[in-house]
PDB file of C-alpha atoms in Angstrom:
ATOM      1  CA  UNK A  19    -168.160  50.863 -33.547  1.00  0.00           C
ATOM      2  CA  UNK A  20    -164.363  51.999 -33.108  1.00  0.00           C
ATOM      3  CA  UNK A  21    -164.611  50.437 -29.868  1.00  0.00           C
ATOM      4  CA  UNK A  22    -166.272  47.295 -31.180  1.00  0.00           C
ATOM      5  CA  UNK A  23    -163.633  46.709 -33.765  1.00  0.00           C
ATOM      6  CA  UNK A  24    -160.751  47.510 -31.162  1.00  0.00           C
ATOM      7  CA  UNK A  25    -162.531  44.697 -28.834  1.00  0.00           C
ATOM      8  CA  UNK A  26    -162.385  42.440 -31.872  1.00  0.00           C
ATOM      9  CA  UNK A  27    -158.662  43.328 -32.746  1.00  0.00           C
ATOM     10  CA  UNK A  28    -157.405  42.275 -28.587  1.00  0.00           C
ATOM     11  CA  UNK A  29    -159.669  39.331 -29.233  1.00  0.00           C
ATOM     12  CA  UNK A  30    -157.896  38.095 -32.348  1.00  0.00           C
ATOM     13  CA  UNK A  31    -154.267  39.124 -31.339  1.00  0.00           C
ATOM     14  CA  UNK A  32    -155.264  36.941 -27.862  1.00  0.00           C
ATOM     15  CA  UNK A  33    -156.180  33.757 -29.944  1.00  0.00           C
ATOM     16  CA  UNK A  34    -153.260  33.821 -31.982  1.00  0.00           C
ATOM     17  CA  UNK A  35    -151.166  34.223 -29.068  1.00  0.00           C
ATOM     18  CA  UNK A  36    -152.685  31.461 -27.338  1.00  0.00           C
ATOM     19  CA  UNK A  37    -153.046  29.091 -30.320  1.00  0.00           C
ATOM     20  CA  UNK A  38    -148.401  29.822 -30.848  1.00  0.00           C
ATOM     21  CA  UNK A  39    -148.309  27.851 -26.993  1.00  0.00           C
ATOM     22  CA  UNK A  40    -148.149  31.780 -25.213  1.00  0.00           C
ATOM     23  CA  UNK A  41    -149.299  33.178 -21.965  1.00  0.00           C
ATOM     24  CA  UNK A  42    -150.892  36.919 -22.757  1.00  0.00           C
ATOM     25  CA  UNK A  43    -152.861  38.801 -20.548  1.00  0.00           C
ATOM     26  CA  UNK A  44    -154.947  41.739 -21.471  1.00  0.00           C
ATOM     27  CA  UNK A  45    -156.865  44.010 -18.879  1.00  0.00           C
ATOM     28  CA  UNK A  46    -159.127  46.740 -20.936  1.00  0.00           C
ATOM     29  CA  UNK A  47    -160.267  49.819 -19.843  1.00  0.00           C
ATOM     30  CA  UNK A  48    -163.163  52.192 -20.934  1.00  0.00           C
ATOM     31  CA  UNK A  49    -163.279  55.070 -23.581  1.00  0.00           C
ATOM     32  CA  UNK A  50    -164.777  57.352 -21.603  1.00  0.00           C
ATOM     33  CA  UNK A  51    -165.868  56.858 -17.729  1.00  0.00           C
ATOM     34  CA  UNK A  52    -169.177  56.213 -16.465  1.00  0.00           C
ATOM     35  CA  UNK A  53    -171.603  58.637 -15.978  1.00  0.00           C
ATOM     36  CA  UNK A  54    -170.817  60.444 -19.272  1.00  0.00           C
ATOM     37  CA  UNK A  55    -168.048  62.933 -18.562  1.00  0.00           C
ATOM     38  CA  UNK A  56    -165.128  63.593 -20.585  1.00  0.00           C
ATOM     39  CA  UNK A  57    -161.151  62.291 -19.688  1.00  0.00           C
ATOM     40  CA  UNK A  58    -158.640  63.988 -20.825  1.00  0.00           C
ATOM     41  CA  UNK A  59    -157.726  63.714 -24.689  1.00  0.00           C
ATOM     42  CA  UNK A  60    -155.540  60.990 -23.972  1.00  0.00           C
ATOM     43  CA  UNK A  61    -158.055  59.150 -22.485  1.00  0.00           C
ATOM     44  CA  UNK A  62    -158.496  56.323 -25.270  1.00  0.00           C
ATOM     45  CA  UNK A  63    -158.730  53.108 -24.670  1.00  0.00           C
ATOM     46  CA  UNK A  64    -156.060  51.152 -22.978  1.00  0.00           C
ATOM     47  CA  UNK A  65    -155.038  47.851 -22.863  1.00  0.00           C
ATOM     48  CA  UNK A  66    -152.286  46.456 -20.165  1.00  0.00           C
ATOM     49  CA  UNK A  67    -150.270  43.303 -21.499  1.00  0.00           C
ATOM     50  CA  UNK A  68    -147.888  40.967 -19.970  1.00  0.00           C
ATOM     51  CA  UNK A  69    -146.985  37.441 -21.456  1.00  0.00           C
ATOM     52  CA  UNK A  70    -143.783  35.139 -21.799  1.00  0.00           C
ATOM     53  CA  UNK A  71    -140.507  37.361 -22.665  1.00  0.00           C
ATOM     54  CA  UNK A  72    -140.324  35.425 -25.829  1.00  0.00           C
ATOM     55  CA  UNK A  73    -140.374  36.014 -29.295  1.00  0.00           C
ATOM     56  CA  UNK A  74    -143.725  34.627 -30.059  1.00  0.00           C
ATOM     57  CA  UNK A  75    -145.586  36.533 -27.206  1.00  0.00           C
ATOM     58  CA  UNK A  76    -143.726  39.683 -27.874  1.00  0.00           C
ATOM     59  CA  UNK A  77    -144.379  39.598 -31.320  1.00  0.00           C
ATOM     60  CA  UNK A  78    -148.107  38.996 -30.657  1.00  0.00           C
ATOM     61  CA  UNK A  79    -148.205  41.533 -27.711  1.00  0.00           C
ATOM     62  CA  UNK A  80    -146.453  44.456 -29.586  1.00  0.00           C
ATOM     63  CA  UNK A  81    -149.514  46.027 -31.061  1.00  0.00           C
ATOM     64  CA  UNK A  82    -151.458  45.952 -28.013  1.00  0.00           C
ATOM     65  CA  UNK A  83    -148.267  47.637 -25.789  1.00  0.00           C
ATOM     66  CA  UNK A  84    -148.028  50.627 -28.789  1.00  0.00           C
ATOM     67  CA  UNK A  85    -151.434  51.055 -26.956  1.00  0.00           C
ATOM     68  CA  UNK A  86    -150.575  50.592 -23.386  1.00  0.00           C
ATOM     69  CA  UNK A  87    -147.649  52.692 -23.639  1.00  0.00           C
ATOM     70  CA  UNK A  88    -149.761  55.525 -25.280  1.00  0.00           C
ATOM     71  CA  UNK A  89    -148.031  55.568 -28.584  1.00  0.00           C
ATOM     72  CA  UNK A  90    -150.401  55.014 -32.002  1.00  0.00           C
ATOM     73  CA  UNK A  91    -151.354  56.124 -35.337  1.00  0.00           C
ATOM     74  CA  UNK A  92    -152.000  59.452 -33.412  1.00  0.00           C
ATOM     75  CA  UNK A  93    -148.802  59.897 -31.493  1.00  0.00           C
ATOM     76  CA  UNK A  94    -146.056  57.545 -32.984  1.00  0.00           C
ATOM     77  CA  UNK A  95    -143.044  56.962 -30.558  1.00  0.00           C
ATOM     78  CA  UNK A  96    -139.968  58.842 -31.487  1.00  0.00           C
ATOM     79  CA  UNK A  97    -137.406  56.708 -32.382  1.00  0.00           C
ATOM     80  CA  UNK A  98    -133.821  57.743 -33.170  1.00  0.00           C
ATOM     81  CA  UNK A  99    -133.508  54.719 -35.566  1.00  0.00           C
ATOM     82  CA  UNK A 100    -136.238  55.790 -37.530  1.00  0.00           C
ATOM     83  CA  UNK A 101    -135.192  58.050 -40.254  1.00  0.00           C
ATOM     84  CA  UNK A 102    -138.722  58.766 -42.512  1.00  0.00           C
ATOM     85  CA  UNK A 103    -137.979  58.542 -45.947  1.00  0.00           C
ATOM     86  CA  UNK A 104    -137.339  61.701 -48.471  1.00  0.00           C
ATOM     87  CA  UNK A 105    -140.169  62.978 -50.023  1.00  0.00           C
ATOM     88  CA  UNK A 106    -140.654  64.680 -53.149  1.00  0.00           C
ATOM     89  CA  UNK A 107    -138.960  64.237 -56.942  1.00  0.00           C
ATOM     90  CA  UNK A 108    -135.733  64.653 -58.536  1.00  0.00           C
ATOM     91  CA  UNK A 109    -135.642  65.477 -62.281  1.00  0.00           C
ATOM     92  CA  UNK A 110    -132.744  64.685 -64.512  1.00  0.00           C
ATOM     93  CA  UNK A 111    -131.842  67.762 -67.050  1.00  0.00           C
ATOM     94  CA  UNK A 112    -128.495  67.184 -68.582  1.00  0.00           C
ATOM     95  CA  UNK A 113    -127.026  64.975 -70.239  1.00  0.00           C
ATOM     96  CA  UNK A 114    -129.040  65.599 -73.086  1.00  0.00           C
ATOM     97  CA  UNK A 115    -129.816  62.530 -75.491  1.00  0.00           C
ATOM     98  CA  UNK A 116    -127.684  62.107 -78.853  1.00  0.00           C
ATOM     99  CA  UNK A 117    -124.523  63.004 -77.494  1.00  0.00           C
ATOM    100  CA  UNK A 118    -122.046  60.451 -77.599  1.00  0.00           C
ATOM    101  CA  UNK A 119    -119.390  60.734 -74.517  1.00  0.00           C
ATOM    102  CA  UNK A 120    -115.844  59.207 -74.266  1.00  0.00           C
ATOM    103  CA  UNK A 121    -114.723  56.632 -71.870  1.00  0.00           C
ATOM    104  CA  UNK A 122    -112.188  58.562 -69.465  1.00  0.00           C
ATOM    105  CA  UNK A 123    -113.956  61.704 -70.532  1.00  0.00           C
ATOM    106  CA  UNK A 124    -116.023  64.711 -68.320  1.00  0.00           C
ATOM    107  CA  UNK A 125    -119.071  66.230 -69.077  1.00  0.00           C
ATOM    108  CA  UNK A 126    -122.189  68.199 -66.885  1.00  0.00           C
ATOM    109  CA  UNK A 127    -124.974  66.562 -65.381  1.00  0.00           C
ATOM    110  CA  UNK A 128    -127.522  68.680 -64.366  1.00  0.00           C
ATOM    111  CA  UNK A 129    -131.106  67.519 -62.240  1.00  0.00           C
ATOM    112  CA  UNK A 130    -133.824  69.672 -60.484  1.00  0.00           C
ATOM    113  CA  UNK A 131    -134.354  68.212 -57.073  1.00  0.00           C
ATOM    114  CA  UNK A 132    -137.188  69.104 -54.388  1.00  0.00           C
ATOM    115  CA  UNK A 133    -136.248  66.537 -51.676  1.00  0.00           C
ATOM    116  CA  UNK A 134    -134.138  68.883 -49.574  1.00  0.00           C
ATOM    117  CA  UNK A 135    -131.334  65.773 -49.192  1.00  0.00           C
ATOM    118  CA  UNK A 136    -127.939  65.594 -51.192  1.00  0.00           C
ATOM    119  CA  UNK A 137    -127.994  63.053 -53.988  1.00  0.00           C
ATOM    120  CA  UNK A 138    -125.121  60.594 -55.621  1.00  0.00           C
ATOM    121  CA  UNK A 139    -124.715  60.421 -59.238  1.00  0.00           C
ATOM    122  CA  UNK A 140    -124.462  57.003 -60.683  1.00  0.00           C
ATOM    123  CA  UNK A 141    -123.365  55.700 -63.886  1.00  0.00           C
ATOM    124  CA  UNK A 142    -125.789  52.863 -64.825  1.00  0.00           C
ATOM    125  CA  UNK A 143    -125.192  50.002 -68.224  1.00  0.00           C
ATOM    126  CA  UNK A 144    -128.231  48.500 -69.373  1.00  0.00           C
ATOM    127  CA  UNK A 145    -128.288  44.867 -68.748  1.00  0.00           C
ATOM    128  CA  UNK A 146    -131.230  44.052 -71.103  1.00  0.00           C
ATOM    129  CA  UNK A 147    -134.970  43.536 -71.117  1.00  0.00           C
ATOM    130  CA  UNK A 148    -134.983  47.095 -69.978  1.00  0.00           C
ATOM    131  CA  UNK A 149    -132.939  46.249 -66.907  1.00  0.00           C
ATOM    132  CA  UNK A 150    -129.898  48.374 -65.799  1.00  0.00           C
ATOM    133  CA  UNK A 151    -127.399  48.154 -62.995  1.00  0.00           C
ATOM    134  CA  UNK A 152    -125.411  50.531 -61.577  1.00  0.00           C
ATOM    135  CA  UNK A 153    -121.718  50.760 -62.731  1.00  0.00           C
ATOM    136  CA  UNK A 154    -119.653  53.243 -60.953  1.00  0.00           C
ATOM    137  CA  UNK A 155    -120.876  56.291 -58.109  1.00  0.00           C
ATOM    138  CA  UNK A 156    -119.176  58.969 -60.357  1.00  0.00           C
ATOM    139  CA  UNK A 157    -120.685  62.121 -58.139  1.00  0.00           C
ATOM    140  CA  UNK A 158    -120.873  61.575 -54.477  1.00  0.00           C
ATOM    141  CA  UNK A 159    -122.830  63.316 -51.959  1.00  0.00           C
ATOM    142  CA  UNK A 160    -123.730  66.770 -54.204  1.00  0.00           C
ATOM    143  CA  UNK A 161    -125.419  69.620 -52.696  1.00  0.00           C
ATOM    144  CA  UNK A 162    -129.277  69.404 -51.215  1.00  0.00           C
ATOM    145  CA  UNK A 163    -130.401  72.232 -53.857  1.00  0.00           C
ATOM    146  CA  UNK A 164    -133.348  72.757 -55.817  1.00  0.00           C
ATOM    147  CA  UNK A 165    -131.221  72.669 -59.035  1.00  0.00           C
ATOM    148  CA  UNK A 166    -127.818  70.778 -59.051  1.00  0.00           C
ATOM    149  CA  UNK A 167    -125.311  70.306 -61.681  1.00  0.00           C
ATOM    150  CA  UNK A 168    -121.749  68.627 -61.474  1.00  0.00           C
ATOM    151  CA  UNK A 169    -118.972  67.448 -64.036  1.00  0.00           C
ATOM    152  CA  UNK A 170    -119.266  64.099 -64.091  1.00  0.00           C
ATOM    153  CA  UNK A 171    -115.698  61.774 -65.147  1.00  0.00           C
ATOM    154  CA  UNK A 172    -117.206  58.581 -66.464  1.00  0.00           C
ATOM    155  CA  UNK A 173    -114.481  55.468 -66.172  1.00  0.00           C
ATOM    156  CA  UNK A 174    -112.806  53.062 -68.296  1.00  0.00           C
ATOM    157  CA  UNK A 175    -115.812  51.301 -69.267  1.00  0.00           C
ATOM    158  CA  UNK A 176    -116.689  49.095 -72.363  1.00  0.00           C
ATOM    159  CA  UNK A 177    -118.077  51.491 -75.494  1.00  0.00           C
ATOM    160  CA  UNK A 178    -121.855  51.176 -75.450  1.00  0.00           C
ATOM    161  CA  UNK A 179    -125.013  52.554 -76.790  1.00  0.00           C
ATOM    162  CA  UNK A 180    -127.167  51.996 -73.454  1.00  0.00           C
ATOM    163  CA  UNK A 181    -125.592  54.183 -70.439  1.00  0.00           C
ATOM    164  CA  UNK A 182    -128.017  56.519 -68.252  1.00  0.00           C
ATOM    165  CA  UNK A 183    -126.731  58.360 -64.983  1.00  0.00           C
ATOM    166  CA  UNK A 184    -128.958  58.035 -62.247  1.00  0.00           C
ATOM    167  CA  UNK A 185    -129.554  61.103 -60.074  1.00  0.00           C
ATOM    168  CA  UNK A 186    -130.876  59.349 -56.420  1.00  0.00           C
ATOM    169  CA  UNK A 187    -130.934  60.792 -53.120  1.00  0.00           C
ATOM    170  CA  UNK A 188    -127.692  59.873 -50.892  1.00  0.00           C
ATOM    171  CA  UNK A 189    -127.585  56.682 -48.923  1.00  0.00           C
ATOM    172  CA  UNK A 190    -130.376  55.144 -49.437  1.00  0.00           C
ATOM    173  CA  UNK A 191    -131.775  56.069 -53.094  1.00  0.00           C
ATOM    174  CA  UNK A 192    -135.291  55.691 -52.044  1.00  0.00           C
ATOM    175  CA  UNK A 193    -136.146  58.930 -54.375  1.00  0.00           C
ATOM    176  CA  UNK A 194    -134.179  59.158 -57.731  1.00  0.00           C
ATOM    177  CA  UNK A 195    -134.327  59.390 -61.335  1.00  0.00           C
ATOM    178  CA  UNK A 196    -132.473  58.422 -64.635  1.00  0.00           C
ATOM    179  CA  UNK A 197    -131.202  60.324 -68.024  1.00  0.00           C
ATOM    180  CA  UNK A 198    -131.911  59.936 -71.148  1.00  0.00           C
ATOM    181  CA  UNK A 199    -129.221  57.343 -72.904  1.00  0.00           C
ATOM    182  CA  UNK A 200    -126.578  57.913 -74.054  1.00  0.00           C
ATOM    183  CA  UNK A 201    -123.843  55.756 -75.789  1.00  0.00           C
ATOM    184  CA  UNK A 202    -119.844  55.992 -74.337  1.00  0.00           C
ATOM    185  CA  UNK A 203    -117.303  55.442 -77.251  1.00  0.00           C
ATOM    186  CA  UNK A 204    -113.640  54.150 -77.168  1.00  0.00           C
TER     187      UNK A 204
END
């Protein structure tokens, strides 16, 4: 079944490449040698691909090229540009709700961090309809430990009842959490 699926996929790519005007040559090799002998573990079906150097040919043959070069779901290609996104969770534990803070004032922010990554702390302001926007970076590149704490000095912002702190992985912000809502007074 797997071989039939693989061949159907290869045929579909070849048809798609032909439809966009590309020349595509596919050479398939069997997944096991004749006579029932076993090949080494790397002996899965491969495809040799050649085609026009244009972008359509590259796009149409990229999946087949991965198979021909030995990369695939079991063995992803190593790339210096690709860094997997952080995993884990962040939980903001302070500031506590019900406390008002003065613009240009300071207070302590605290969090739990299971990502193992440094975090940035952002001040966010409510914009309405359950949305908010980042106003200022108040703590850049805080520690990567399992718990963190930092002194936050608020910038000069308009007073308002709906501000939060966002603690997110530094740079990409792929993992993050927000504090409870607090007010900023004059």
